[in-house]
Coordinates of C-alpha atoms in Angstrom, one line a residue:
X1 CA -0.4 -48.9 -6.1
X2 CA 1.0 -45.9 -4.3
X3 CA -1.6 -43.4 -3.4
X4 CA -0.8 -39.7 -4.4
X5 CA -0.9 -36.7 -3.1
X6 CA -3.2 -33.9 -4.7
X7 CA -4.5 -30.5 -4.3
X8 CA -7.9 -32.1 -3.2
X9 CA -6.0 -34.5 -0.6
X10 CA -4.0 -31.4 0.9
X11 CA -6.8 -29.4 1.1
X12 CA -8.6 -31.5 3.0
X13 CA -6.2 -31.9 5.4
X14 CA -6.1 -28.6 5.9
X15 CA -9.8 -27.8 6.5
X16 CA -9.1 -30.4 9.3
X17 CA -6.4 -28.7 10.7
X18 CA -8.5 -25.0 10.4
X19 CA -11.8 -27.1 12.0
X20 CA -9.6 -28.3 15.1
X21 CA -8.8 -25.2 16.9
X22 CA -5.3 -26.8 18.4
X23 CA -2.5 -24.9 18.8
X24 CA -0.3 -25.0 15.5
X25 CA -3.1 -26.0 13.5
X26 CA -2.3 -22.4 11.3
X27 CA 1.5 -23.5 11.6
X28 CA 0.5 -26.5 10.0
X29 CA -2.1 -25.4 7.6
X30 CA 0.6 -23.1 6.5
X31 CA 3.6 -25.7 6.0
X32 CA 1.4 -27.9 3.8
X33 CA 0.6 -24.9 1.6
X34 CA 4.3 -24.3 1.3
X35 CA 4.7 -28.0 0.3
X36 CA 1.9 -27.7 -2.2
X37 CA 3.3 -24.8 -3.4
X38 CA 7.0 -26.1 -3.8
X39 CA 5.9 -29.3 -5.3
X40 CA 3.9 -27.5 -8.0
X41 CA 6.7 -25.5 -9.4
X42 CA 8.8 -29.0 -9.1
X43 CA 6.0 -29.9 -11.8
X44 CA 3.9 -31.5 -10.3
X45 CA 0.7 -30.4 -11.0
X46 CA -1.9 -32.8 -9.3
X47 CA -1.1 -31.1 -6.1
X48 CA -1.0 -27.3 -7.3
X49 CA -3.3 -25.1 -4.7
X50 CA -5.8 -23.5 -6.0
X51 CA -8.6 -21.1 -4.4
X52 CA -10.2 -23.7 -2.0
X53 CA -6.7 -24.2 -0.9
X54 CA -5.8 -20.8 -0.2
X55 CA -9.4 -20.0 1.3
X56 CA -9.1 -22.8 3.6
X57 CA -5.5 -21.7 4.8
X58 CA -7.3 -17.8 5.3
X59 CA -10.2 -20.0 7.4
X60 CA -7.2 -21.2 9.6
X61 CA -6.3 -17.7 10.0
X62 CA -9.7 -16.7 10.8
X63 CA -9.8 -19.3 14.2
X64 CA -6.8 -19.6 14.9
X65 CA -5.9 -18.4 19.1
X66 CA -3.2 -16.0 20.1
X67 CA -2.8 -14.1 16.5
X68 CA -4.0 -11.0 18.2
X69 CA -3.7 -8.0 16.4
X70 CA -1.5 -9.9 13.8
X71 CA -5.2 -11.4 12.6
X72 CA -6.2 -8.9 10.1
X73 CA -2.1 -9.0 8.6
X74 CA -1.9 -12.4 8.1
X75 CA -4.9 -12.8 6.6
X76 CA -4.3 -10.0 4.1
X77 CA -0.5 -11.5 4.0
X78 CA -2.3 -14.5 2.5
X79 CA -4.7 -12.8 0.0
X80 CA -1.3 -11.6 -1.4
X81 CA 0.6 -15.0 -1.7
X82 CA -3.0 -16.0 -3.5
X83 CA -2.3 -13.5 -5.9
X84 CA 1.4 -14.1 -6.5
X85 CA 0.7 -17.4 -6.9
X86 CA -1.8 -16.3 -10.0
X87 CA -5.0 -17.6 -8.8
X88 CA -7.8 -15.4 -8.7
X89 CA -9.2 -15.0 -5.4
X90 CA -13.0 -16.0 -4.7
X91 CA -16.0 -13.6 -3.2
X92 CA -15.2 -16.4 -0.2
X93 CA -11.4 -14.8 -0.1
X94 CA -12.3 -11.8 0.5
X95 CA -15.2 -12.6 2.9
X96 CA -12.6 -14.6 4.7
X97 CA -10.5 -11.8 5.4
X98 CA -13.3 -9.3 6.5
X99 CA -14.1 -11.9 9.2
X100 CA -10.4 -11.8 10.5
X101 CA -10.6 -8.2 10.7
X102 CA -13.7 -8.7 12.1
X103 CA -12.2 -10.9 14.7
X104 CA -8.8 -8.8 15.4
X105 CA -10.1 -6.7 18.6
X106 CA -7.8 -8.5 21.5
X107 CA -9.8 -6.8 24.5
X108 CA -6.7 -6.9 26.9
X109 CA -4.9 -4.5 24.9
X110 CA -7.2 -1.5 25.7
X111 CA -4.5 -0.2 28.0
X112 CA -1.5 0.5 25.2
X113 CA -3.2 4.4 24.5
X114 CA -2.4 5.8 21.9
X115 CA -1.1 2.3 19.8
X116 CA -4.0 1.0 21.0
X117 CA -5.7 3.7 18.7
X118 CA -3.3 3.2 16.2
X119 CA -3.6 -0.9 15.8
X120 CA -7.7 -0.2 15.9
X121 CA -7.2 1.9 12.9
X122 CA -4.7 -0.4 10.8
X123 CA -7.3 -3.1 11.3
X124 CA -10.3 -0.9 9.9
X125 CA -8.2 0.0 6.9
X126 CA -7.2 -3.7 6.1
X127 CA -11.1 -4.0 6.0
X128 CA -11.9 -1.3 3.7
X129 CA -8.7 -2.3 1.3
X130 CA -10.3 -5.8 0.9
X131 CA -13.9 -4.6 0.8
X132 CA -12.6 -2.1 -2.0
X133 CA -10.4 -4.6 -4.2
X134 CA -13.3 -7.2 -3.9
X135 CA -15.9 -4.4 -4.9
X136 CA -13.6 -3.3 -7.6
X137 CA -13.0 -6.8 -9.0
X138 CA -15.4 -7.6 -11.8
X139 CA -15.7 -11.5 -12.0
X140 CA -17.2 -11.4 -8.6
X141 CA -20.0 -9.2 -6.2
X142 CA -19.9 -8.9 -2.5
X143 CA -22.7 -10.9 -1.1
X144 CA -25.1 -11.8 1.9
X145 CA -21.7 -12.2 4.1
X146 CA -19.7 -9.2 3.2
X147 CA -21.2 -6.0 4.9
X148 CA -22.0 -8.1 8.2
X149 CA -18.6 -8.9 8.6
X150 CA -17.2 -5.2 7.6
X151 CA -19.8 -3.6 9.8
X152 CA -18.6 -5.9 12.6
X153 CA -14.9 -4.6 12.0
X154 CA -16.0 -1.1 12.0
X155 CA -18.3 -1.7 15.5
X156 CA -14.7 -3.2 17.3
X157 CA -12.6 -0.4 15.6
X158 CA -14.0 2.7 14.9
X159 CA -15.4 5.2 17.0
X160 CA -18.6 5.8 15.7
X161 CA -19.6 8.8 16.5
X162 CA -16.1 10.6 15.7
X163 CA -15.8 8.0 12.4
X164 CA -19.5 8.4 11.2
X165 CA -18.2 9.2 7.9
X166 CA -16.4 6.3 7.4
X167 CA -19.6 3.8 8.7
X168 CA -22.0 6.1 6.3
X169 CA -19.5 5.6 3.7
X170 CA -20.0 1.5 4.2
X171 CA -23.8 2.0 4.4
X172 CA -23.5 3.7 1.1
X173 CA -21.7 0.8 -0.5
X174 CA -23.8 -2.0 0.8
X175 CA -26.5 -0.1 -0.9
X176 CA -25.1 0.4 -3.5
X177 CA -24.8 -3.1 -4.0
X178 CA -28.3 -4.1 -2.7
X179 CA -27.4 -5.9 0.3
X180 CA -28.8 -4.1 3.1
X181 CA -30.9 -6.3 4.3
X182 CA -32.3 -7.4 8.1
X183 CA -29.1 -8.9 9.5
X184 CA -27.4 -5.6 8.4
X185 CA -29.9 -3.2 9.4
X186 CA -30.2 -5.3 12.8
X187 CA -26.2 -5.3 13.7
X188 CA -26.4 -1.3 12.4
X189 CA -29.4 -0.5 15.4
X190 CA -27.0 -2.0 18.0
X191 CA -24.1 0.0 16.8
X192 CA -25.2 3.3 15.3
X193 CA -25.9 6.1 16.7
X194 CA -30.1 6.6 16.9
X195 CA -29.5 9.8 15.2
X196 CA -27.3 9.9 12.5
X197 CA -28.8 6.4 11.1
X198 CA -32.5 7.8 11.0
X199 CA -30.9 10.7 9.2
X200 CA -28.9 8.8 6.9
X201 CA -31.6 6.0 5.9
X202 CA -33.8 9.5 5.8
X203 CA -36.1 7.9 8.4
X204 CA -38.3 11.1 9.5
X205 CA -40.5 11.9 12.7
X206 CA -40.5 10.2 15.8
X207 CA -40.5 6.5 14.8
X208 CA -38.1 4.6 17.0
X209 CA -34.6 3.0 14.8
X210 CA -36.3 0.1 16.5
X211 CA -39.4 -0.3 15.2
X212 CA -38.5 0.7 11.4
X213 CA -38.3 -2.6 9.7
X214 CA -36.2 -3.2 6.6
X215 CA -39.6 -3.6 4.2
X216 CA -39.5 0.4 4.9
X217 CA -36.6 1.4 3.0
X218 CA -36.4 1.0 -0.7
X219 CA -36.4 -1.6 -2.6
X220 CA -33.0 -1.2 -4.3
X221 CA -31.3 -1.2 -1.2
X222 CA -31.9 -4.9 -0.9
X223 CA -32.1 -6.0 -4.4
X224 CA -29.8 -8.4 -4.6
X225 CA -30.6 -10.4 -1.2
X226 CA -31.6 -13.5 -1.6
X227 CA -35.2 -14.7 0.1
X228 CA -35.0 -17.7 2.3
X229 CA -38.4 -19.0 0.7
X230 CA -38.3 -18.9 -2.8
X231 CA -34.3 -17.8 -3.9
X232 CA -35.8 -14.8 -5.4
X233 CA -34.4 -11.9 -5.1
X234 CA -36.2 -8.8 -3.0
X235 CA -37.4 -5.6 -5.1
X236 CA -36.7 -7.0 -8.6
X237 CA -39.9 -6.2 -10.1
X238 CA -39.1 -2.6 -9.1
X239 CA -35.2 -2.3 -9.4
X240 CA -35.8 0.5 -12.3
X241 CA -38.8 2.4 -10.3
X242 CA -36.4 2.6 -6.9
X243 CA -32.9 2.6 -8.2
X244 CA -32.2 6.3 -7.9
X245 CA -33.5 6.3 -4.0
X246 CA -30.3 6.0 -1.9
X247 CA -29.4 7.1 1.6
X248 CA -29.0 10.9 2.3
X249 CA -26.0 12.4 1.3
X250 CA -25.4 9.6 -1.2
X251 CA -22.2 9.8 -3.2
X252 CA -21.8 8.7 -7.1
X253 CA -21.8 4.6 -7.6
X254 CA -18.9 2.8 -7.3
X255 CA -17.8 4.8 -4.0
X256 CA -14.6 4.1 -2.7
X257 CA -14.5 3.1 1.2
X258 CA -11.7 5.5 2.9

């Protein structure tokens, strides 16, 4: 008997076309999403995409070479079509997009002045419009891979010391939703400036950034991070005790990222 075609098939190839790093492989990813897509509203419904689908195409996006600053777009472009297409997108959708913004920086362009600034900026806000849709979406929580990848966005695009704000704002929200934990607070010491981090984490006296470790801060902060070890999750026998301690100039829950 003829084999079919189905979404599971497609999909696959796909993820081999988004794991091969050859030119064309997003071209290609893309043109057998379209097919998917066209023969699913000719009826047939074994070969419908669904989220995998979608997040594999964004995973294409993602390492795909020579999208340059047109990264963070498509891969925002494709959250959209995801959403058109009426399928809910995934914690891993959104992640996916963070780490294309996360990866839109194309170093050569640091010449272009003021655009320069300009595409930097667009980037950052493509970020903080997923992280805020996927924060704001009640079936699903950020998780361990969310705030790495935003902070990483807002080390290549911001500048930190003029755009504190916006980084403290992001600190807020990823404890907010107890997920500061050491990958975070490691990537924040390399970025941050000494200063304004001790202040904002309320770290007092003349303890080094450097040698505070994450065990520190409270609890909360890093309630919901999974332990390697055991699965458990950090803090949980006092979420209620430490749940009002929050960084220093804390805003009200549910902060939106600007």
């Amino acid at each position: 008997p003829d084999v079919k075609p189905n979404c599971i098939s497609c999909t696959s190839v796909i993820e081999a076309w988004a794991n091969s790093g050859e030119e064309g492989a997003l071209s290609s990813a893309e043109t057998i999403l379209q097919r998917m897509v066209d023969l699913s509203k000719a009826g047939d419904r074994d070969v419908r995409p669904n989220a995998v689908t979608f997040n594999t195409v964004i995973k294409a996006v993602v390492r795909c070479r020579g999208l340059g600053w047109d990264r963070a777009n498509k891969a925002r472009e494709m959250l959209k079509r995801m959403e058109d297409a009426h399928i809910r997108p995934t914690v891993i959708s959104y992640n996916s997009v963070l780490s294309a913004c996360a990866a839109t920086f194309p170093p050569n362009d640091e010449n272009s002045g003021g655009d320069f600034e300009k595409k930097k900026s667009d980037v950052y806000q493509s970020a903080s419009n997923t992280l805020n849709e996927l924060r704001s979406d009640s079936r699903i929580k950020p998780d361990a891979y969310t705030y790495p990848a935003m902070f990483k966005t807002c080390s290549n695009t911001l500048n930190v010391e003029k755009d504190w704000g916006k980084v403290s704002d992001v600190i807020d929200a990823c404890c907010d939703d107890g997920l500061f934990d050491e990958r975070v607070f490691n990537f924040l010491k390399n970025f941050a400036p000494e200063k304004e981090l001790k202040e904002k984490l309320g770290i007092k006296g003349n303890q080094k950034i450097t040698d505070v470790r994450p065990e520190q801060l409270p609890s909360a902060w890093s309630r919901n991070v999974r332990q390697r070890n055991n699965g458990k999750r950090r803090g949980d026998a006092k979420r209620q005790e430490n749940r009002q301690r929050r960084p220093q100039g804390k805003k009200a829950h549910n902060n939106t990222i600007t």
